[in-house]
Amino acid sequence: MFQLQNIDKAFRDRGEVIHVARNLTWELASGAKTALMGESGAGKTTIMNIIAGLDSVDKGTVTVNGIKLSSVSNREVSDYRRNHLGLIFQKFHLVPTLDVWDNAALQARLAGCFDAEAAESLLNRLEIQHLINHYPSQLSGGQQQRVAIARALMHRPKLVLADEPTGNLDEATSDKVIELLVDTATSVGSSLVVVTHSHKVASHLNECWHLASGTLTPSA
Amino acid sequence: MTRRFIIALATTLSFYRSNKLQGLFVLLGLVLGCGLYTAVAQINASARASYAEADKILGASSQLRISDRQQTGVSVDDYIKLRRSGFSTVYPVLEARLPTSEGALISFIATDLLALPIAPAAQETDVENPFRGSDWSRLTQPPYEMWVPAQIAKKIGVRDGDRVELPDGTRLPPASIRSQTQQNDRVFMDIGAALNVLGTDRLSYLAVGELDDNQQTLFQEQFGDRLALSRNTEAFDLSQLTQSLHTNLTALGLLSFIVGVFIVFNAVNFSLSARTKVFRVLDELGVPAPEVGLAILIETLIWSLTGALLGTLLAQPVSTALMPAVASTMQNIYGAHVSSVPLFNGELFLKALALASAGLAMTLMLPLMLIASEPAARATLGPIQVGRSSSRALAAVGTIMILAACAIYPFASSLIQGFGLLALILFAGIALLPAVIISVAAFGKAALGYSWLGRWAFADILSQLPHLRLALMALLLTLIANIGVTSLVGSFRIALTDWLETRLSADYYISDKALSSTDLIGQSWISAAHQRKVAEVRFSGRKAEVIGIDVTAPDFQQGSVIDAEPNAFARWINSVDTETPVFANEQVRYLAGVQVGDAVNLMTNLGPHAFRVIGFFHDYGNTKYAFHLPKERFDILYPRAEVQGWGIWVTDKDIYKAEVGLNKLGVGPADLISQNDVLLLSMSIFDRTFAITRALNALTLVVAGVAIFASLLSLYQLRRPEYALWRAIGMRWIEFFCVAGSPVILMTGVVMIISLPMGVALAWLLINKINVISFGWTMPMVLSASSIAFLFCLVLCLVFMAFLLASLGQRTAVSSALKQLAGE
């Protein structure tokens, strides 16, 4: 699905150089469901941004779905994100003035592949079909995150990147949401990378990687 | 406690270190608001100081004035006789306004320096005292000297020693440039030089310091038959006449300040909302709430002082740039001499400081109340519902204001009440705005249900409105004022043009008073020639003119009569009544309260005489009362009236023949003005007169543009992570514009739509209420579609530019914004 080849990434913070990636190589197979763990400030979000084409590398190559991100235009990177990528955040970030239906359909519409029947089916699977006329302010945290998952998956992306998707939820809701995320991603055929601090969340995924000092190592 | 407080203050102020732009906008709003208001206050103070000086000549105060009963000016012989009879406080004054050979108009004032009753104390201290130094003697001895105020010298391009030439070739005495402003914009000469230059032996009037009862009785006995003694009320008259203009300027200044406050409000609101967490942390760390409050108060004081100081500094170049336009307005509309150099005093700075503090206190109050109350409100209602309920409350207030305006309208009879009505209209407009925008958003969302992007764009209006509401209100205020004032000025311009074209239809106006009818009879190039005669009198405490109308003249028309008795014209022409029938201008009706059929007493050359007002006529722009009599009747009652000259209509419009003919009659270029010149001169005076209004309108529009830009920038800063997310999921610029930009344009559209009827209502009130209350005349209201369309296009461009700049300003790296998203 994607391949990070010998990448280096560092940035300065108050005079100190922080290495996020040192000659890092990482490959994810199509359909894989992976957890990315690491301490705060290790650079997990930066790696996610690099895969999403939102950040560049100092050295090395990034290839996603056959596209070498460093050699295509900004517009093509934008097209890649719109058509082939789904993003999920800790704080949901739904559009407050759109109802559940329009929020869930947002990226599919931007990608020009919105299918109402498929959308209904997805919302059913995520158990939020009955909420389609509600606005984000009328939903619980778990319900909002399910809408965010629907938004990230409705256009059947090749890859879904989820940054702490359960960080804002209680344990019971967290379990339910991660189960739904993994199941739904599987049903639409998307690869999934979940950034998390929680081993419990990581246990729902096929594999787990640990990022520390710019190096990735597989963890048990 | 002190140490703890200083730490709390430093912590709250640290916000501006990382949000420099917000600090800049607080300052910008205060500086622009205070600056424009102070500039206008300074202009008003300077003009009022000039009125107070209006009855003084080089510091000599004249309480009384002696004029000729025939209104032909006081003869020099009478002046000498008065001095010889013991009236030692009498001094002569000659005033005139002449064109130079280069077309510039100069106002002159002349007096006898040696006769000026200046108090000895003033002679020692008064910087304007002409006897300081020895150069005054050059004024009184050939080749004389004329003192030219520096600002006038600059305007007409005169340097020390230059001799200005008049159109007839006469050269004025050498110029001496003076920086003193006491004579305002008038050129000063010794009376001997002025009589010589102007070729006259008559003085405009005699000024008198003060006369006791015995002296007044003596004066009446010796000179009462041909000279009249009256109290000098010029300064009082000017203050009364110009009150409306000053109120208008103050209103425009306050409008600028209010628009500036809106900018401050946005910035303060943002800074307080963004610091809610800081306040909470300080509270958790044990800083008592009163100390946090005190920190905010001190921050407010720092802003107020800086804003007032910089605003007052900004006011200096602004008032200096605007003052000549105001001086021109005063001169052209009211005949008042106002210095074109603005005055400054410390009181203005204190006023600016008080305004800035009051403005900041107002802007702080609401956000603090919201911070205190909104969490609870939001928990139960959500932000959109909170916005909707407050909009409904505002709309109710707006509706009440409109109803109140309708109820008050028939009773408003003073300027304060008139401007109160205007304020009600303006504030009703801004109170209704949010509700109208929310309704339009709901309607648009429903109408565009089939388009998800359209639905989203209309829905986003509700997200943007709370942040842009005040800036949009400021824009609405500005547009209403702009449309209202522009329509007033436009209507005035058209009314004036019509008036000039019909009332001044003669091809030439000749001011050669020596020209007689026998000179003109038999000239083949003349199709008609009519003499113009006017007598100056006073009526109801103001200057008035009685004009002899020649009903056979081509410019005579009955059409401008607005109200009259039956058969009024026939009775007026034949004058068969015992009381002489007279037509009066509408000013007599509106300002003096005279009705058709009322009797009025006016002074004639034969003594006091009773007239009966049989009708009123439109008289746009005249600040004097005017009465029309048929020429024959006028000649009987005012045999010694001043001849103003001749109006000549040329056969077949053959200008060449006419000019040759006039030359043969000995009429020089100085005594002659063509209709075309009159029209051009009048329109150029008009345009200069209203330059101040245009300038203030444009400045207010700029401030409103800055308010929109500042609000958009705050909004985009607040929503940057949200916008970053949109871009992260692949939103293109055009889609971003549809969702984030089109709501701004749509809301601006709503503002423009509301501003149109409100602006027209304002223009209507200005013309039919304020004008009538202030000047006593009305005119047809003319709306200029092209001006309004231009204004709207300009505003749309301004808002679009603000959107572009603000959206470009927030296009920092998406990844950093996403980090914000992830790290929140």
CSV table of C-alpha atoms in Angstrom, one decimal, chain B residues 46 110 295 297 321 428 459 518 546 623 650 696 735 800 818:
chain,number,residue,atom,x,y,z
B,46,SER,CA,-11.6,75.5,14.9
B,110,ALA,CA,-9.6,96.4,5.6
B,295,ALA,CA,-5.1,43.1,35.0
B,297,LEU,CA,-8.5,46.9,33.4
B,321,ALA,CA,-6.2,67.9,4.9
B,428,ALA,CA,-32.8,49.7,13.4
B,459,ALA,CA,-25.1,26.6,6.4
B,518,THR,CA,-30.4,104.1,-22.6
B,546,VAL,CA,-36.2,92.0,-0.9
B,623,THR,CA,-29.4,80.9,3.7
B,650,VAL,CA,-28.2,87.8,-26.6
B,696,LEU,CA,-15.5,61.5,5.4
B,735,GLU,CA,-14.7,24.6,-3.4
B,800,PHE,CA,-13.6,40.1,-2.0
B,818,LEU,CA,-3.2,19.5,11.5
